[in-house]
Coordinates of C-alpha atoms in Angstrom, one line a residue:
M1 CA 32.9 24.5 -21.5
S2 CA 33.1 28.3 -20.9
F3 CA 30.8 29.0 -23.9
F4 CA 28.3 26.3 -22.8
L5 CA 28.0 28.0 -19.4
L6 CA 27.6 31.4 -21.2
I7 CA 24.8 29.8 -23.2
L8 CA 23.1 28.6 -20.0
I9 CA 23.2 32.1 -18.5
Y10 CA 21.8 33.8 -21.6
S11 CA 19.3 31.0 -22.0
G12 CA 18.0 31.7 -18.5
I13 CA 17.8 35.5 -19.1
Y14 CA 16.1 35.2 -22.4
A15 CA 13.8 32.4 -21.0
L16 CA 12.4 35.0 -18.6
M17 CA 11.6 37.3 -21.5
A18 CA 10.2 34.5 -23.5
I19 CA 7.8 33.5 -20.7
G20 CA 6.4 37.1 -20.7
Q21 CA 6.2 37.1 -24.5
N22 CA 4.4 33.7 -24.4
L23 CA 1.8 35.2 -22.0
I24 CA 1.2 38.1 -24.3
T25 CA 1.3 36.3 -27.7
G26 CA 0.7 32.7 -26.9
Y27 CA -2.1 33.1 -24.5
G28 CA -3.4 36.6 -25.2
G29 CA -3.0 36.4 -29.0
M30 CA -1.4 39.8 -29.3
L31 CA 1.6 40.2 -31.5
S32 CA 3.9 42.4 -29.4
L33 CA 7.4 43.4 -30.4
C34 CA 8.4 45.6 -27.4
Q35 CA 10.0 43.0 -25.1
A36 CA 13.3 44.8 -25.8
G37 CA 11.8 48.0 -24.4
F38 CA 10.7 46.4 -21.1
Y39 CA 14.1 44.5 -21.0
A40 CA 15.9 47.9 -21.3
L41 CA 13.7 49.5 -18.6
G42 CA 14.5 46.7 -16.1
S43 CA 18.2 46.9 -17.0
Y44 CA 18.5 50.7 -16.4
A45 CA 16.3 50.6 -13.3
T46 CA 18.8 48.2 -11.7
A47 CA 21.9 50.0 -13.1
I48 CA 20.8 53.4 -11.9
L49 CA 19.7 52.3 -8.4
T50 CA 22.8 50.2 -7.7
V51 CA 25.3 52.7 -9.1
K52 CA 23.8 56.1 -8.3
C53 CA 21.7 55.3 -5.2
G54 CA 23.7 52.5 -3.7
W55 CA 20.8 50.0 -3.6
S56 CA 21.4 46.2 -3.5
F57 CA 20.4 44.2 -6.5
W58 CA 17.6 42.4 -4.6
A59 CA 16.0 45.8 -3.7
T60 CA 16.0 46.9 -7.4
I61 CA 14.1 43.9 -8.7
P62 CA 10.7 45.1 -7.4
V63 CA 11.4 48.5 -8.9
A64 CA 12.4 47.0 -12.2
M65 CA 9.2 45.0 -12.2
L66 CA 7.1 48.1 -11.3
V67 CA 8.7 50.4 -13.9
S68 CA 8.3 47.8 -16.7
G69 CA 4.8 46.8 -15.6
L70 CA 3.7 50.5 -15.6
C71 CA 5.0 50.9 -19.1
G72 CA 3.2 47.7 -20.0
L73 CA 0.1 49.3 -18.8
L74 CA 0.8 52.5 -20.8
I75 CA 1.4 50.6 -24.0
G76 CA -1.4 48.1 -23.4
L77 CA -4.2 50.6 -23.0
P78 CA -3.9 52.7 -26.2
T79 CA -3.1 49.7 -28.4
L80 CA -6.2 47.6 -27.4
R81 CA -8.0 48.6 -30.5
L82 CA -5.2 47.5 -32.7
K83 CA -4.7 43.9 -34.0
G84 CA -2.2 41.9 -36.0
D85 CA 0.3 44.0 -38.0
Y86 CA -0.9 47.3 -36.6
L87 CA -0.4 46.2 -33.0
A88 CA 3.1 44.8 -33.9
I89 CA 4.1 48.2 -35.5
A90 CA 2.8 50.1 -32.4
T91 CA 4.7 48.0 -30.0
L92 CA 7.8 48.1 -32.1
G93 CA 7.5 51.9 -32.0
F94 CA 7.4 51.8 -28.2
G95 CA 10.5 49.7 -28.0
E96 CA 12.4 52.2 -30.3
I97 CA 11.1 55.2 -28.2
V98 CA 12.5 53.6 -25.0
R99 CA 15.9 53.0 -26.6
N100 CA 16.1 56.6 -28.0
V101 CA 15.0 58.1 -24.6
L102 CA 17.7 56.1 -22.9
N103 CA 20.2 57.2 -25.5
N104 CA 19.5 60.9 -25.1
W105 CA 18.7 61.3 -21.4
D106 CA 22.3 62.0 -20.5
S107 CA 21.7 63.3 -17.0
L108 CA 20.0 60.0 -15.9
T109 CA 21.4 57.3 -18.2
N110 CA 24.7 58.8 -19.2
G111 CA 23.6 58.7 -22.9
P112 CA 25.4 56.5 -25.4
M113 CA 28.2 55.9 -22.9
G114 CA 25.8 53.9 -20.7
I115 CA 26.5 53.0 -17.0
Q116 CA 29.6 51.1 -16.0
K117 CA 31.0 49.4 -12.8
I118 CA 27.7 48.0 -11.7
P119 CA 28.1 46.2 -8.3
M120 CA 27.9 42.4 -8.3
I121 CA 25.0 40.5 -6.7
S122 CA 25.6 40.0 -3.0
F123 CA 23.8 37.3 -1.1
F124 CA 24.2 37.4 2.7
G125 CA 27.6 39.1 2.3
I126 CA 28.7 36.6 -0.4
Q127 CA 29.4 38.1 -3.8
I128 CA 28.2 36.1 -6.8
N129 CA 30.9 36.7 -9.4
P130 CA 29.4 36.5 -12.9
Y131 CA 32.8 35.7 -14.4
K132 CA 32.9 32.4 -12.5
K133 CA 29.4 31.7 -14.0
T134 CA 28.3 28.7 -11.9
G135 CA 26.8 30.7 -9.0
F136 CA 25.2 33.2 -11.4
I137 CA 23.7 30.3 -13.4
I138 CA 22.1 28.9 -10.3
V139 CA 20.5 32.2 -9.3
V140 CA 19.2 32.9 -12.8
W141 CA 17.7 29.5 -13.2
I142 CA 16.0 29.6 -9.8
F143 CA 14.2 32.7 -11.0
V144 CA 13.3 30.9 -14.3
I145 CA 11.8 27.9 -12.5
V146 CA 9.8 30.1 -10.1
S147 CA 8.6 32.3 -12.9
Y148 CA 7.6 29.2 -14.9
I149 CA 5.6 27.8 -12.0
L150 CA 3.8 31.1 -11.3
Y151 CA 3.0 31.9 -14.9
R152 CA 1.9 28.4 -15.6
R153 CA -0.4 28.4 -12.6
F154 CA -1.8 31.8 -13.8
A155 CA -2.5 30.3 -17.3
R156 CA -4.4 27.4 -15.7
S157 CA -6.4 29.7 -13.4
R158 CA -9.8 31.3 -14.2
M159 CA -8.0 34.4 -15.4
G160 CA -5.7 32.4 -17.7
R161 CA -8.6 30.5 -19.2
A162 CA -10.5 33.8 -19.7
L163 CA -7.4 35.2 -21.5
T164 CA -7.3 32.1 -23.7
A165 CA -11.0 32.7 -24.6
V166 CA -10.2 36.2 -25.6
R167 CA -7.5 34.9 -27.9
E168 CA -9.7 32.4 -29.5
D169 CA -12.7 34.7 -30.1
E170 CA -12.8 38.1 -28.6
I171 CA -16.5 38.8 -29.6
A172 CA -17.7 35.5 -28.1
A173 CA -15.7 36.2 -24.9
E174 CA -17.3 39.6 -24.5
S175 CA -20.7 38.0 -25.0
M176 CA -20.0 35.7 -22.2
G177 CA -19.3 38.6 -19.8
I178 CA -15.5 38.6 -20.0
N179 CA -13.9 42.0 -19.7
T180 CA -11.5 41.7 -22.6
T181 CA -9.8 45.1 -21.8
T182 CA -8.8 43.9 -18.3
Y183 CA -7.3 40.7 -19.4
K184 CA -5.4 42.1 -22.3
V185 CA -3.9 44.8 -20.2
A186 CA -3.1 42.3 -17.5
A187 CA -1.2 40.2 -20.0
F188 CA 0.9 43.2 -21.1
I189 CA 1.6 44.1 -17.5
L190 CA 2.7 40.6 -16.4
G191 CA 4.7 40.1 -19.6
A192 CA 6.5 43.4 -19.1
M193 CA 7.3 42.7 -15.4
I194 CA 9.1 39.5 -16.1
A195 CA 11.1 41.1 -18.9
G196 CA 12.1 43.8 -16.4
V197 CA 13.5 41.0 -14.1
A198 CA 15.5 39.6 -17.1
G199 CA 16.9 43.1 -17.7
S200 CA 18.1 43.2 -14.0
F201 CA 19.9 40.0 -14.4
F202 CA 21.4 41.1 -17.7
V203 CA 23.2 44.1 -16.2
E204 CA 24.4 42.1 -13.2
Y205 CA 26.0 39.7 -15.6
T206 CA 27.6 42.2 -17.9
L207 CA 28.2 44.8 -15.1
S208 CA 27.6 47.5 -17.6
V209 CA 24.7 48.7 -19.8
T210 CA 24.4 50.8 -23.0
P211 CA 21.3 51.7 -25.0
G212 CA 22.7 50.1 -28.2
T213 CA 22.1 46.6 -26.6
F214 CA 18.3 46.8 -26.8
T215 CA 17.7 46.8 -30.5
F216 CA 14.7 45.5 -32.5
M217 CA 16.5 42.2 -33.0
V218 CA 16.2 41.4 -29.3
S219 CA 12.4 41.4 -29.6
I220 CA 12.6 39.3 -32.8
M221 CA 14.9 36.8 -31.0
V222 CA 12.4 36.5 -28.1
L223 CA 9.5 36.0 -30.5
C224 CA 11.5 33.3 -32.4
M225 CA 12.0 31.5 -29.1
V226 CA 8.3 31.4 -28.4
V227 CA 7.4 30.4 -32.0
L228 CA 10.1 27.7 -32.1
G229 CA 9.1 26.1 -28.8
G230 CA 5.4 26.5 -29.2
M231 CA 3.0 29.3 -28.4
G232 CA 0.9 28.8 -25.3
N233 CA 3.4 26.5 -23.7
F234 CA 5.8 28.0 -21.1
L235 CA 8.1 24.9 -21.0
A236 CA 8.4 25.1 -24.8
C237 CA 9.5 28.7 -24.8
I238 CA 12.2 27.9 -22.3
L239 CA 13.4 25.1 -24.6
G240 CA 13.2 27.6 -27.5
A241 CA 15.4 30.1 -25.6
F242 CA 18.0 27.4 -25.1
I243 CA 18.0 26.3 -28.7
I244 CA 18.2 29.8 -30.1
Q245 CA 21.1 30.7 -27.8
L246 CA 22.8 27.4 -28.7
I247 CA 22.5 28.2 -32.4
S248 CA 23.5 31.8 -31.9
Y249 CA 26.8 30.8 -30.3
F250 CA 27.4 28.0 -32.8
P251 CA 30.2 29.8 -34.7
Q252 CA 32.1 30.3 -31.4
L253 CA 31.5 26.7 -30.2
T254 CA 32.7 25.3 -33.5
G255 CA 35.5 27.8 -34.1
L256 CA 34.0 28.8 -37.4
T257 CA 33.7 32.6 -36.7
N258 CA 35.9 33.4 -39.7
V259 CA 33.8 31.2 -42.0
I260 CA 30.2 32.0 -41.0
P261 CA 29.1 35.6 -41.9
A262 CA 28.3 38.3 -39.3
Q263 CA 24.7 38.3 -40.4
F264 CA 24.3 34.7 -39.4
K265 CA 21.8 35.5 -36.6
Q266 CA 19.5 37.6 -38.7
I267 CA 19.4 35.0 -41.5
L268 CA 18.8 32.3 -39.0
F269 CA 16.0 34.0 -37.1
G270 CA 14.2 34.8 -40.4
L271 CA 14.6 31.2 -41.6
I272 CA 13.3 29.7 -38.3
L273 CA 10.2 31.9 -38.5
V274 CA 9.5 31.0 -42.1
V275 CA 10.1 27.2 -41.6
M276 CA 8.1 27.0 -38.4
M277 CA 5.1 28.9 -39.9
I278 CA 5.0 26.6 -43.0
W279 CA 5.8 23.1 -41.6
R280 CA 5.1 23.3 -37.9
P281 CA 3.1 26.4 -36.9
Q282 CA 2.4 24.9 -33.5
G283 CA 6.1 24.8 -32.6
L284 CA 8.3 21.9 -31.4
L285 CA 6.2 21.0 -28.4
G286 CA 3.0 22.6 -29.4
R287 CA 0.4 24.4 -27.3
E288 CA -0.1 23.1 -23.8
K289 CA -3.5 21.5 -23.4
F290 CA -5.5 21.9 -20.3
S291 CA -8.5 19.7 -20.4
M292 CA -11.4 20.6 -18.1
E293 CA -12.9 17.2 -18.9
K294 CA -9.8 15.4 -17.7
K295 CA -9.9 17.5 -14.5
K296 CA -13.5 16.6 -14.0
R297 CA -12.9 12.9 -14.5
S298 CA -10.1 13.0 -12.0
F299 CA -12.3 14.8 -9.4
L300 CA -15.1 12.2 -9.9
Q301 CA -12.6 9.3 -9.6
R302 CA -11.3 10.7 -6.3
K303 CA -14.8 11.2 -5.0
K304 CA -15.8 7.7 -5.9
E305 CA -12.7 6.3 -4.2
A306 CA -13.5 8.3 -1.1

């Protein structure tokens, strides 16, 4: 039972990152591999402000979003001319730069030793103990649900449809008067902001943070969640986050830690990507369809009934 609650916590944290990745890759069509970098920035923003400045967790969330969103802007602007593999390499480099800066900025981040003894979340004087898990699960999943609703509404808005048009055919979108630069950068900023929130929850669960946590494999794991569930579908990427976490903790759940090799995760993620790309590239649930024709028929039906 304890491992299942742990899976729910990490599923919620990674679902937040997967929602951001889905906006960038699933709706924007940009292959980004720097969610781990945004995740790290949000984690350290909360850790530094709570430990060194005495801020509450709730006050650090806007700062984590602001710092991550600003870095999303900084990485989004210079990489707009890059596509496909080149964009993936550039964003991967950004994630590694963030990790190395955190690892070497001793005066601010305490270097490889990281930051310890992070205060627990407090809500109206009540501390939410992460070791008891249940209260922490509720808080995390409230944020996941709210994020899902907001990002889904954004995807269904005029801006979201414009971003989808950019993904389908950038040249055609430009010819229709869509400012592709604005929408691509907006996708990076929003995707980075929600990853920063995920980082804030991560440090509040572990109550410590070190740079070695935010490796390239974190970005790969998040991408696997989106691909497995279905790109362009926020509910699917949440499902993908749960499945990936369930499989990741499979050795502990089954007691086969001595039988299954330590490289199990890496082998699994690579296998999932290959299998999904060959047999079901649309993912388990597929892309969410938003039919304007269906909306139009619904409107005409209501008007007729009135």
